[in-house]
Amino acid sequence: STPPMNANVTFQVDLSKYTGSYAQVNLNGTFNNWCGSCAVMTDANNDSIYEITVNVPANDTIEFKTP
């Protein structure tokens, strides 16, 4: 069989101890050309853990950063 070309990866960031202010939490990386605000993370259950699932190339090295 052929290995998958892409994989879904869920990124999470825990901001429960963060004391600063922010309007939006974004995920940026090589997989979205460091786009700025095009990958908005959400906190659906209001636990201060923001997440997003991104489809990335399988077997590839990626770099990323959150706030």
CSV table of N, CA, C and O in Angstrom, one decimal:
chain,number,residue,atom,x,y,z
A,1,SER,N,0.8,-1.2,0.0
A,1,SER,CA,0.0,0.0,0.0
A,1,SER,C,0.9,1.3,0.0
A,1,SER,O,2.0,1.2,0.4
A,2,THR,N,0.3,2.3,-0.4
A,2,THR,CA,1.0,3.6,-0.5
A,2,THR,C,0.7,4.4,0.8
A,2,THR,O,-0.4,4.5,1.3
A,3,PRO,N,1.8,5.0,1.4
A,3,PRO,CA,1.6,5.7,2.6
A,3,PRO,C,0.8,7.0,2.3
A,3,PRO,O,0.8,7.5,1.2
A,4,PRO,N,0.1,7.5,3.3
A,4,PRO,CA,-0.7,8.7,3.1
A,4,PRO,C,0.2,9.9,2.7
A,4,PRO,O,1.3,10.1,3.2
A,5,MET,N,-0.4,10.8,1.9
A,5,MET,CA,0.3,12.0,1.5
A,5,MET,C,0.2,13.1,2.5
A,5,MET,O,1.0,14.0,2.6
A,6,ASN,N,-0.9,13.1,3.3
A,6,ASN,CA,-1.2,14.1,4.3
A,6,ASN,C,-1.6,13.5,5.6
A,6,ASN,O,-2.1,12.3,5.6
A,7,ALA,N,-1.6,14.3,6.7
A,7,ALA,CA,-2.1,13.8,8.0
A,7,ALA,C,-2.7,15.0,8.7
A,7,ALA,O,-2.3,16.1,8.6
A,8,ASN,N,-3.8,14.7,9.4
A,8,ASN,CA,-4.4,15.7,10.3
A,8,ASN,C,-3.6,15.7,11.6
A,8,ASN,O,-3.5,14.7,12.3
A,9,VAL,N,-3.2,16.9,12.0
A,9,VAL,CA,-2.5,17.1,13.3
A,9,VAL,C,-3.2,18.1,14.1
A,9,VAL,O,-3.5,19.2,13.6
A,10,THR,N,-3.5,17.8,15.3
A,10,THR,CA,-4.2,18.7,16.2
A,10,THR,C,-3.1,19.4,17.1
A,10,THR,O,-2.3,18.8,17.8
A,11,PHE,N,-3.1,20.7,17.0
A,11,PHE,CA,-2.2,21.6,17.8
A,11,PHE,C,-3.0,22.2,19.0
A,11,PHE,O,-4.2,22.6,18.8
A,12,GLN,N,-2.4,22.2,20.2
A,12,GLN,CA,-3.1,22.8,21.4
A,12,GLN,C,-2.1,23.7,22.1
A,12,GLN,O,-0.9,23.4,22.1
A,13,VAL,N,-2.6,24.7,22.7
A,13,VAL,CA,-1.8,25.6,23.5
A,13,VAL,C,-2.7,25.9,24.7
A,13,VAL,O,-3.8,26.3,24.6
A,14,ASP,N,-2.1,25.8,25.9
A,14,ASP,CA,-2.7,26.0,27.2
A,14,ASP,C,-2.4,27.4,27.6
A,14,ASP,O,-1.3,27.7,28.0
A,15,LEU,N,-3.4,28.3,27.7
A,15,LEU,CA,-3.2,29.7,28.1
A,15,LEU,C,-3.8,30.0,29.4
A,15,LEU,O,-4.0,31.1,29.8
A,16,SER,N,-4.1,28.9,30.2
A,16,SER,CA,-4.7,29.1,31.5
A,16,SER,C,-3.8,29.9,32.5
A,16,SER,O,-4.4,30.5,33.4
A,17,LYS,N,-2.5,29.8,32.4
A,17,LYS,CA,-1.6,30.6,33.3
A,17,LYS,C,-1.1,31.9,32.7
A,17,LYS,O,-0.4,32.6,33.3
A,18,TYR,N,-1.5,32.2,31.4
A,18,TYR,CA,-1.1,33.4,30.8
A,18,TYR,C,-1.8,34.6,31.4
A,18,TYR,O,-3.1,34.6,31.5
A,19,THR,N,-1.1,35.6,31.8
A,19,THR,CA,-1.7,36.7,32.4
A,19,THR,C,-1.8,38.0,31.5
A,19,THR,O,-2.4,39.0,31.9
A,20,GLY,N,-1.3,37.9,30.3
A,20,GLY,CA,-1.4,39.0,29.4
A,20,GLY,C,-2.8,39.0,28.7
A,20,GLY,O,-3.7,38.3,29.1
A,21,SER,N,-2.9,39.9,27.8
A,21,SER,CA,-4.2,40.0,27.0
A,21,SER,C,-4.0,39.6,25.6
A,21,SER,O,-2.9,39.7,25.1
A,22,TYR,N,-5.0,39.1,25.0
A,22,TYR,CA,-5.0,38.7,23.6
A,22,TYR,C,-6.4,38.8,23.0
A,22,TYR,O,-7.3,38.6,23.8
A,23,ALA,N,-6.5,39.0,21.7
A,23,ALA,CA,-7.8,39.0,21.1
A,23,ALA,C,-8.0,37.7,20.4
A,23,ALA,O,-9.2,37.3,20.3
A,24,GLN,N,-7.0,37.1,19.8
A,24,GLN,CA,-7.1,35.9,19.0
A,24,GLN,C,-5.8,35.1,19.2
A,24,GLN,O,-4.8,35.6,19.4
A,25,VAL,N,-6.0,33.8,19.1
A,25,VAL,CA,-4.9,32.9,19.2
A,25,VAL,C,-4.7,32.2,17.8
A,25,VAL,O,-5.7,31.7,17.3
A,26,ASN,N,-3.5,32.4,17.2
A,26,ASN,CA,-3.3,31.9,15.9
A,26,ASN,C,-2.1,30.9,15.9
A,26,ASN,O,-1.2,31.0,16.6
A,27,LEU,N,-2.2,30.0,14.9
A,27,LEU,CA,-1.1,29.0,14.7
A,27,LEU,C,-0.5,29.4,13.4
A,27,LEU,O,-1.2,29.5,12.3
A,28,ASN,N,0.8,29.6,13.4
A,28,ASN,CA,1.5,29.9,12.2
A,28,ASN,C,2.7,28.9,12.0
A,28,ASN,O,3.3,28.4,13.0
A,29,GLY,N,3.0,28.6,10.7
A,29,GLY,CA,4.1,27.7,10.5
A,29,GLY,C,4.4,27.6,9.0
A,29,GLY,O,3.8,28.2,8.2
A,30,THR,N,5.3,26.7,8.8
A,30,THR,CA,5.8,26.5,7.4
A,30,THR,C,4.7,25.9,6.5
A,30,THR,O,4.6,26.1,5.3
A,31,PHE,N,3.7,25.2,7.2
A,31,PHE,CA,2.6,24.5,6.4
A,31,PHE,C,1.6,25.5,5.9
A,31,PHE,O,0.8,25.2,5.1
A,32,ASN,N,1.6,26.8,6.5
A,32,ASN,CA,0.7,27.8,6.0
A,32,ASN,C,1.4,29.1,5.6
A,32,ASN,O,0.8,30.2,5.6
A,33,ASN,N,2.7,29.0,5.3
A,33,ASN,CA,3.5,30.1,4.9
A,33,ASN,C,3.6,31.2,5.9
A,33,ASN,O,3.6,32.4,5.6
A,34,TRP,N,3.5,30.9,7.2
A,34,TRP,CA,3.6,31.9,8.3
A,34,TRP,C,2.5,33.0,8.0
A,34,TRP,O,2.9,34.2,8.1
A,35,CYS,N,1.3,32.6,7.7
A,35,CYS,CA,0.3,33.5,7.2
A,35,CYS,C,-0.2,34.6,8.2
A,35,CYS,O,-0.9,35.5,7.8
A,36,GLY,N,0.1,34.5,9.4
A,36,GLY,CA,-0.3,35.6,10.4
A,36,GLY,C,-1.6,35.2,11.1
A,36,GLY,O,-1.6,34.5,12.1
A,37,SER,N,-2.8,35.5,10.5
A,37,SER,CA,-4.0,35.2,11.2
A,37,SER,C,-5.0,34.3,10.5
A,37,SER,O,-6.2,34.4,10.7
A,38,CYS,N,-4.4,33.5,9.6
A,38,CYS,CA,-5.3,32.6,8.8
A,38,CYS,C,-5.7,31.3,9.5
A,38,CYS,O,-6.5,30.6,9.0
A,39,ALA,N,-5.0,30.9,10.6
A,39,ALA,CA,-5.3,29.7,11.3
A,39,ALA,C,-5.6,30.0,12.7
A,39,ALA,O,-4.8,29.9,13.6
A,40,VAL,N,-6.9,30.4,12.9
A,40,VAL,CA,-7.3,30.9,14.3
A,40,VAL,C,-7.7,29.6,15.1
A,40,VAL,O,-8.4,28.7,14.7
A,41,MET,N,-7.1,29.6,16.3
A,41,MET,CA,-7.3,28.5,17.2
A,41,MET,C,-8.6,28.8,18.0
A,41,MET,O,-8.9,30.0,18.3
A,42,THR,N,-9.3,27.8,18.5
A,42,THR,CA,-10.5,28.0,19.2
A,42,THR,C,-10.5,27.3,20.6
A,42,THR,O,-9.7,26.4,20.8
A,43,ASP,N,-11.3,27.8,21.5
A,43,ASP,CA,-11.5,27.2,22.8
A,43,ASP,C,-13.0,26.9,23.0
A,43,ASP,O,-13.7,27.6,23.7
A,44,ALA,N,-13.4,25.8,22.4
A,44,ALA,CA,-14.8,25.5,22.4
A,44,ALA,C,-15.4,25.2,23.7
A,44,ALA,O,-16.6,25.5,24.0
A,45,ASN,N,-14.7,24.7,24.7
A,45,ASN,CA,-15.2,24.4,26.0
A,45,ASN,C,-14.8,25.4,27.1
A,45,ASN,O,-14.9,25.1,28.3
A,46,ASN,N,-14.2,26.5,26.7
A,46,ASN,CA,-13.8,27.6,27.7
A,46,ASN,C,-12.9,27.1,28.8
A,46,ASN,O,-13.0,27.6,29.9
A,47,ASP,N,-11.9,26.2,28.5
A,47,ASP,CA,-11.0,25.8,29.5
A,47,ASP,C,-9.6,26.4,29.3
A,47,ASP,O,-8.6,26.0,29.9
A,48,SER,N,-9.5,27.4,28.4
A,48,SER,CA,-8.3,28.2,28.1
A,48,SER,C,-7.2,27.3,27.4
A,48,SER,O,-6.1,27.7,27.3
A,49,ILE,N,-7.7,26.2,26.8
A,49,ILE,CA,-6.8,25.4,26.0
A,49,ILE,C,-7.4,25.6,24.5
A,49,ILE,O,-8.5,25.1,24.2
A,50,TYR,N,-6.6,26.3,23.7
A,50,TYR,CA,-7.0,26.5,22.4
A,50,TYR,C,-6.4,25.4,21.5
A,50,TYR,O,-5.4,24.9,21.7
A,51,GLU,N,-7.2,25.1,20.4
A,51,GLU,CA,-6.8,24.1,19.5
A,51,GLU,C,-7.2,24.3,18.1
A,51,GLU,O,-8.2,25.1,17.8
A,52,ILE,N,-6.5,23.6,17.2
A,52,ILE,CA,-6.9,23.6,15.8
A,52,ILE,C,-6.3,22.3,15.2
A,52,ILE,O,-5.2,21.9,15.6
A,53,THR,N,-7.0,21.8,14.2
A,53,THR,CA,-6.5,20.6,13.5
A,53,THR,C,-6.2,21.1,12.1
A,53,THR,O,-7.0,21.7,11.4
A,54,VAL,N,-5.0,20.7,11.7
A,54,VAL,CA,-4.5,21.2,10.4
A,54,VAL,C,-4.0,19.9,9.6
A,54,VAL,O,-3.4,19.0,10.1
A,55,ASN,N,-4.3,20.0,8.3
A,55,ASN,CA,-3.9,18.9,7.4
A,55,ASN,C,-2.5,19.3,6.9
A,55,ASN,O,-2.3,20.3,6.2
A,56,VAL,N,-1.5,18.5,7.2
A,56,VAL,CA,-0.1,18.8,6.8
A,56,VAL,C,0.5,17.6,6.0
A,56,VAL,O,0.0,16.5,6.1
A,57,PRO,N,1.5,17.9,5.2
A,57,PRO,CA,2.1,16.8,4.5
A,57,PRO,C,2.7,15.8,5.4
A,57,PRO,O,3.4,16.1,6.4
A,58,ALA,N,2.5,14.5,5.1
A,58,ALA,CA,3.0,13.4,5.9
A,58,ALA,C,4.5,13.3,5.7
A,58,ALA,O,5.0,13.7,4.6
A,59,ASN,N,5.2,12.8,6.6
A,59,ASN,CA,6.7,12.6,6.5
A,59,ASN,C,7.4,13.8,6.1
A,59,ASN,O,8.4,13.8,5.4
A,60,ASP,N,7.0,15.0,6.6
A,60,ASP,CA,7.6,16.2,6.3
A,60,ASP,C,8.0,16.9,7.7
A,60,ASP,O,7.2,16.7,8.6
A,61,THR,N,9.0,17.7,7.7
A,61,THR,CA,9.4,18.4,8.9
A,61,THR,C,8.7,19.8,8.8
A,61,THR,O,8.8,20.4,7.8
A,62,ILE,N,8.0,20.2,9.9
A,62,ILE,CA,7.3,21.5,9.9
A,62,ILE,C,7.8,22.2,11.1
A,62,ILE,O,8.3,21.7,12.1
A,63,GLU,N,7.8,23.5,11.0
A,63,GLU,CA,8.0,24.5,12.1
A,63,GLU,C,6.8,25.2,12.3
A,63,GLU,O,6.0,25.5,11.4
A,64,PHE,N,6.5,25.5,13.6
A,64,PHE,CA,5.3,26.3,13.9
A,64,PHE,C,5.5,27.1,15.2
A,64,PHE,O,6.5,26.8,16.0
A,65,LYS,N,4.6,28.0,15.4
A,65,LYS,CA,4.6,28.8,16.7
A,65,LYS,C,3.2,29.3,16.9
A,65,LYS,O,2.5,29.5,16.0
A,66,THR,N,2.9,29.4,18.2
A,66,THR,CA,1.6,30.0,18.6
A,66,THR,C,2.0,31.3,19.4
A,66,THR,O,3.1,31.7,19.4
A,67,PRO,N,1.0,31.9,20.1
A,67,PRO,CA,1.3,33.2,20.7
A,67,PRO,C,2.7,33.4,21.2
A,67,PRO,O,3.3,32.7,21.8
